[in-house]
Coordinates of C-alpha atoms and ligand atoms in Angstrom, one line a residue:
M1 CA 0.0 0.0 0.0
M2 CA 1.4 3.4 -1.0
L3 CA 1.2 6.0 1.8
T4 CA -0.1 9.3 0.4
G5 CA -1.4 12.5 1.8
K6 CA -4.8 10.9 2.2
T7 CA -3.6 7.9 4.3
Q8 CA -5.4 7.8 7.6
L9 CA -3.7 6.9 10.9
L10 CA -4.6 4.4 13.6
G11 CA -2.3 3.3 16.4
V12 CA -1.6 2.2 20.0
I13 CA -0.4 4.4 22.9
G14 CA 1.5 2.9 25.8
N15 CA 4.9 3.0 27.6
P16 CA 6.7 0.8 26.7
V17 CA 5.0 0.2 23.4
T18 CA 7.7 -1.0 21.0
H19 CA 7.0 -4.7 21.9
S20 CA 3.3 -4.4 21.0
L21 CA 2.0 -7.0 18.6
S22 CA -0.9 -4.7 17.5
P23 CA 0.9 -3.0 14.6
V24 CA 1.8 -6.4 13.1
M25 CA -1.8 -7.7 13.4
H26 CA -3.6 -4.5 12.3
N27 CA -1.3 -3.6 9.4
A28 CA -1.7 -7.1 8.0
A29 CA -5.5 -6.6 8.3
L30 CA -5.4 -3.2 6.6
A31 CA -3.3 -4.5 3.7
E32 CA -5.8 -7.4 3.3
L33 CA -8.7 -5.0 3.2
G34 CA -6.9 -2.6 0.9
A35 CA -7.8 0.2 3.4
D36 CA -5.8 3.4 3.1
Y37 CA -4.8 3.4 6.7
V38 CA -1.6 2.7 8.6
Y39 CA -1.3 1.6 12.3
V40 CA 1.6 2.8 14.3
A41 CA 2.9 2.6 17.9
F42 CA 3.1 5.9 19.8
P43 CA 5.2 5.9 23.0
V44 CA 3.5 8.2 25.5
A45 CA 4.9 8.6 29.0
A46 CA 2.4 8.9 31.8
P47 CA 2.9 12.6 32.6
E48 CA 2.3 13.4 28.9
L49 CA -1.0 11.5 28.5
E50 CA -3.1 14.6 29.2
I51 CA -1.6 16.5 26.3
A52 CA -1.2 13.5 24.0
I53 CA -5.0 12.6 23.9
P54 CA -6.2 16.0 22.6
G55 CA -3.1 16.1 20.4
L56 CA -4.1 12.9 18.7
L57 CA -7.6 14.3 18.0
V58 CA -6.1 17.5 16.5
L59 CA -3.7 15.4 14.3
G60 CA -6.7 13.6 12.8
I61 CA -5.9 10.2 14.1
Q62 CA -9.0 8.0 13.4
G63 CA -8.7 5.7 16.5
F64 CA -6.3 4.0 18.7
N65 CA -5.7 1.3 21.3
I66 CA -4.4 1.9 24.8
T67 CA -2.0 -0.3 26.6
I68 CA -0.1 -0.3 29.9
P69 CA 0.1 2.1 31.8
H70 CA -2.8 4.2 30.4
K71 CA -5.8 1.9 30.3
Q72 CA -7.3 3.4 33.5
A73 CA -5.8 6.9 33.3
I74 CA -7.4 7.7 30.0
L75 CA -11.0 7.4 31.3
P76 CA -11.3 11.1 32.5
L77 CA -9.9 12.3 29.1
L78 CA -12.7 10.7 27.1
A79 CA -16.0 12.3 26.0
D80 CA -17.9 9.0 26.2
I81 CA -17.2 5.6 27.8
S82 CA -19.2 2.4 27.2
P83 CA -21.0 0.9 30.3
A84 CA -18.8 -2.3 30.1
A85 CA -15.6 -0.2 30.1
Q86 CA -16.9 1.8 32.9
A87 CA -17.6 -1.3 35.0
I88 CA -14.2 -2.7 34.2
G89 CA -12.6 0.6 34.9
A90 CA -10.3 0.3 31.8
V91 CA -10.5 1.3 28.1
N92 CA -8.4 -0.3 25.4
T93 CA -10.0 1.1 22.2
V94 CA -10.9 4.7 21.3
W95 CA -12.6 6.2 18.3
R96 CA -13.5 9.8 17.1
T97 CA -16.9 11.3 17.7
E98 CA -18.1 14.9 17.2
Q99 CA -17.9 15.4 20.9
G100 CA -14.3 14.0 21.2
W101 CA -12.9 10.6 21.9
A102 CA -15.2 7.7 22.8
G103 CA -13.8 4.5 24.4
T104 CA -14.7 0.9 25.1
N105 CA -13.0 -2.3 26.2
T106 CA -12.8 -4.9 23.5
D107 CA -10.9 -7.3 25.7
V108 CA -14.3 -8.6 26.9
A109 CA -15.3 -9.5 23.3
G110 CA -11.8 -11.0 22.7
F111 CA -12.0 -13.1 25.8
I112 CA -15.5 -14.6 25.2
A113 CA -15.0 -15.2 21.4
P114 CA -13.3 -18.6 21.7
L115 CA -15.6 -19.7 24.5
K116 CA -18.9 -19.0 22.7
S117 CA -18.4 -21.8 20.2
L118 CA -17.5 -24.4 22.9
R119 CA -20.7 -24.7 24.8
D120 CA -23.6 -22.9 26.5
W121 CA -22.0 -21.5 29.7
S122 CA -25.2 -20.3 31.4
G123 CA -25.4 -21.9 34.8
A124 CA -21.7 -22.8 34.8
T125 CA -19.0 -22.0 37.3
A126 CA -15.9 -20.0 36.4
L127 CA -12.7 -20.0 38.5
V128 CA -10.5 -17.0 37.7
L129 CA -6.8 -17.0 38.9
G130 CA -5.6 -13.5 39.7
N131 CA -7.4 -10.2 40.2
G132 CA -5.5 -7.6 38.1
G133 CA -6.5 -5.7 35.0
A134 CA -7.1 -8.7 32.7
A135 CA -9.2 -10.4 35.3
R136 CA -11.6 -7.5 35.2
A137 CA -12.3 -8.1 31.5
V138 CA -12.6 -11.9 32.2
V139 CA -15.1 -11.3 35.0
A140 CA -17.2 -9.0 32.8
G141 CA -17.0 -11.6 30.0
C142 CA -18.1 -14.4 32.2
G143 CA -21.1 -12.2 33.2
Q144 CA -22.0 -11.7 29.5
L145 CA -21.8 -15.5 29.0
G146 CA -24.3 -16.1 31.8
F147 CA -22.1 -17.9 34.3
A148 CA -24.0 -18.7 37.5
Q149 CA -20.9 -18.3 39.6
I150 CA -17.7 -16.4 39.1
Q151 CA -15.0 -17.3 41.7
V152 CA -11.9 -15.2 41.7
V153 CA -8.8 -16.2 43.7
G154 CA -5.9 -13.9 44.5
R155 CA -2.9 -13.6 46.7
N156 CA -3.3 -10.2 48.1
A157 CA -6.2 -9.9 50.6
Q158 CA -6.4 -6.1 50.4
K159 CA -6.4 -5.9 46.6
L160 CA -8.9 -8.8 46.6
A161 CA -11.3 -7.0 48.9
E162 CA -11.0 -3.8 46.7
F163 CA -11.7 -6.0 43.6
Q164 CA -14.8 -7.5 45.2
A165 CA -16.0 -4.1 46.4
S166 CA -15.6 -2.5 42.9
W167 CA -17.9 -5.1 41.4
L168 CA -20.5 -4.7 44.1
A169 CA -20.6 -1.0 43.3
S170 CA -20.8 -1.6 39.5
S171 CA -24.0 -1.7 37.4
L172 CA -23.3 -5.2 36.1
H173 CA -24.5 -7.1 39.3
L174 CA -22.4 -10.2 38.7
P175 CA -22.5 -13.4 40.8
L176 CA -19.0 -12.9 42.0
V177 CA -17.0 -14.1 45.0
S178 CA -13.3 -13.2 45.7
L179 CA -11.3 -15.6 47.8
G180 CA -7.7 -16.3 48.9
W181 CA -5.5 -18.6 47.0
D182 CA -6.0 -21.4 49.5
A183 CA -9.7 -21.7 48.5
L184 CA -8.5 -23.4 45.3
L185 CA -8.7 -26.9 46.8
T186 CA -12.3 -26.4 47.5
L187 CA -13.2 -24.6 44.3
L188 CA -11.4 -26.7 41.7
P189 CA -13.7 -29.8 41.8
T190 CA -16.7 -27.7 40.7
A191 CA -15.0 -25.4 38.1
D192 CA -16.3 -25.7 34.5
L193 CA -13.9 -23.0 33.3
I194 CA -10.5 -22.2 34.8
V195 CA -8.9 -19.0 33.6
N196 CA -5.3 -17.9 34.3
T197 CA -5.0 -14.1 34.4
T198 CA -1.7 -14.1 36.3
P199 CA 1.6 -13.7 34.4
L200 CA 2.9 -17.0 35.8
G201 CA 4.1 -19.0 32.8
M202 CA 5.0 -16.0 30.7
H203 CA 8.6 -14.8 30.2
P204 CA 10.6 -14.7 32.5
T205 CA 8.6 -17.4 34.4
V206 CA 8.0 -19.8 31.4
D207 CA 8.7 -22.9 33.6
R208 CA 6.1 -21.9 36.2
S209 CA 2.4 -22.5 36.4
P210 CA -0.3 -21.0 38.7
L211 CA -1.6 -24.6 39.3
T212 CA 0.2 -27.8 40.2
A213 CA -0.6 -31.1 38.6
A214 CA -2.2 -32.0 41.9
H215 CA -4.5 -29.0 41.6
L216 CA -5.5 -30.0 38.0
A217 CA -6.2 -33.5 39.2
L218 CA -9.1 -32.0 41.2
A219 CA -10.8 -30.4 38.2
P220 CA -13.7 -32.1 36.5
A221 CA -12.8 -34.1 33.4
E222 CA -15.0 -31.7 31.3
A223 CA -13.4 -28.5 32.6
V224 CA -11.8 -26.1 30.1
V225 CA -8.5 -24.4 31.1
Y226 CA -8.0 -21.0 29.5
D227 CA -4.6 -19.2 29.8
L228 CA -4.6 -15.6 28.8
I229 CA -0.9 -15.8 28.0
Y230 CA -0.1 -16.2 24.3
T231 CA 3.6 -16.9 24.4
P232 CA 5.0 -19.5 24.9
R233 CA 2.5 -21.8 23.2
P234 CA 1.6 -23.9 25.2
T235 CA 2.3 -22.5 28.6
Q236 CA 3.3 -24.8 31.4
L237 CA -0.3 -24.7 32.7
L238 CA -1.8 -25.7 29.4
A239 CA 0.7 -28.4 28.8
Q240 CA -0.2 -29.9 32.3
A241 CA -3.9 -29.5 31.6
A242 CA -3.6 -31.3 28.2
Q243 CA -1.6 -34.1 29.9
R244 CA -4.5 -34.4 32.3
G245 CA -6.9 -34.7 29.3
L246 CA -8.6 -31.3 29.8
A247 CA -9.6 -29.0 26.9
T248 CA -7.4 -25.9 26.6
L249 CA -7.4 -22.4 25.1
D250 CA -4.5 -20.0 25.0
G251 CA -4.5 -16.2 24.8
L252 CA -3.8 -15.8 21.1
E253 CA -7.4 -15.9 20.1
M254 CA -8.3 -13.3 22.7
L255 CA -5.5 -11.0 21.3
V256 CA -6.8 -11.5 17.8
Q257 CA -10.4 -11.0 18.6
Q258 CA -10.0 -7.9 20.7
G259 CA -8.1 -6.4 17.8
A260 CA -10.8 -7.5 15.3
A261 CA -13.4 -5.9 17.5
A262 CA -11.4 -2.6 17.6
L263 CA -10.9 -2.6 13.8
E264 CA -14.6 -3.1 13.2
I265 CA -15.3 -0.1 15.3
W266 CA -12.8 2.0 13.3
L267 CA -13.6 0.8 9.8
H268 CA -17.3 -0.2 10.1
Q269 CA -16.6 -3.4 8.2
A270 CA -15.8 -7.0 9.1
A271 CA -12.2 -7.6 10.2
P272 CA -10.1 -10.3 8.3
V273 CA -9.7 -12.4 11.4
A274 CA -7.8 -15.3 9.7
T275 CA -5.2 -12.8 8.3
M276 CA -4.8 -11.2 11.7
R277 CA -4.3 -14.6 13.4
Q278 CA -1.8 -15.7 10.8
A279 CA 0.2 -12.5 11.1
L280 CA 0.6 -13.0 14.8
V281 CA 1.4 -16.7 14.5
D282 CA 4.1 -15.9 11.9
W283 CA 5.5 -13.1 14.0
L284 CA 5.6 -15.1 17.2
A285 CA 7.3 -18.1 15.3
R286 CA 10.2 -15.9 14.0
Ligands
NAP301 P1 -1.8 -7.3 36.2 O1 -2.8 -6.2 36.2 O2 -0.5 -7.1 36.7 O3 -2.5 -8.5 37.1 C1 -1.8 -9.7 37.3 C2 -2.5 -10.5 38.5 O4 -1.7 -11.7 38.7 C3 -2.5 -9.8 39.8 O5 -3.7 -10.1 40.5 C4 -1.3 -10.3 40.5 O6 -1.4 -10.3 41.9 C5 -1.4 -11.8 40.0 N1 -0.1 -12.4 40.2 C6 1.1 -12.0 39.7 N2 2.1 -12.9 40.0 C7 1.5 -13.9 40.8 C8 1.9 -15.0 41.5 N3 3.2 -15.4 41.4 N4 1.0 -15.8 42.1 C9 -0.3 -15.4 42.2 N5 -0.8 -14.3 41.6 C10 0.1 -13.6 40.9 O7 -1.6 -7.9 34.8 P2 -2.8 -8.0 33.6 O8 -2.7 -6.8 32.7 O9 -4.0 -8.4 34.3 O10 -2.2 -9.2 32.7 C11 -2.1 -10.5 33.2 C12 -1.8 -11.6 32.2 O11 -2.8 -11.6 31.2 C13 -0.4 -11.3 31.4 O12 0.2 -12.5 31.2 C14 -0.9 -10.7 30.1 O13 0.0 -10.9 29.1 C15 -2.2 -11.5 29.9 N6 -3.1 -10.8 29.0 C16 -3.5 -11.3 27.8 C17 -4.4 -10.7 27.0 C18 -4.7 -11.3 25.7 O14 -5.3 -10.6 24.8 N7 -4.5 -12.6 25.5 C19 -4.9 -9.5 27.3 C20 -4.6 -8.9 28.6 C21 -3.7 -9.6 29.4 P3 -0.8 -9.0 42.8 O15 -1.8 -7.9 42.5 O16 -0.9 -9.5 44.1 O17 0.5 -8.8 42.2

């Protein structure tokens, strides 16, 4: 694609942002669609966020993703925020409106996309490991899928209490309990879906897993184990789960689908999901 004076800009802001896989995935999609757009990474330091956001509007940027550390800090700088992003407390996708920037969180759509085709989850029980930023999208996603119970385990009692309180105050009214890590032994035998939202198993802890083989032995034979980590493939957790005969999902599809959902918001057309997935697989296999 030739870049001309008419080429439109999309991008991602974060700090650091040079490692982001979004430019790889989105530029492959834009080329496939023949769209006259380019997607670039903008490093923005936290103190500069307030000037960067109106600056991007003035420069005519069509939309952008937000990654660490700005996913929460951007909220007061937006003209409109979707109810899901408000409940999660984080925005990862922004687009232009006449009033200014509008934002939502496509991590929820990304998380639920590979689950939707597996079974009907209404009435099921989800067990979520960790209570950080990604866990918030996971909890909202489990709510959308109709889980009857969403059980979150974490290691820090104070953060866990704040996590629970934030959902009680939200408009989503989810069937959520937040418990200490030692509750795992009681919760695993009834878990239909087990989601790892901790970074355990990702570089530099690729040889670690949030669950032991003994933990996994407690899970029902039909349980699905979902690790949000997308590299390495498989993680230690998913290798152990597969060995135990459990169904597994890794984080690559969530990454692809949150990107596809963002692209559809920006371009108002279906995203070439297979091209986006292949671009990431090729890039990660380099
Ligand atoms: P985060 O906000 O830092 O949250 C991490 C959570 O894991 C926190 O609750 C943290 O507990 C907990 N944790 C960390 N180390 C632990 C350990 N050794 N034992 C038990 N708990 C531990 O990070 P995040 O943004 O949620 O990201 C989490 C993971 O999800 C990362 O691996 C990220 O790559 C992945 N992710 C994937 C996608 C995707 O599209 N596939 C999207 C988002 C995130 P403390 O608060 O006590 O430290």
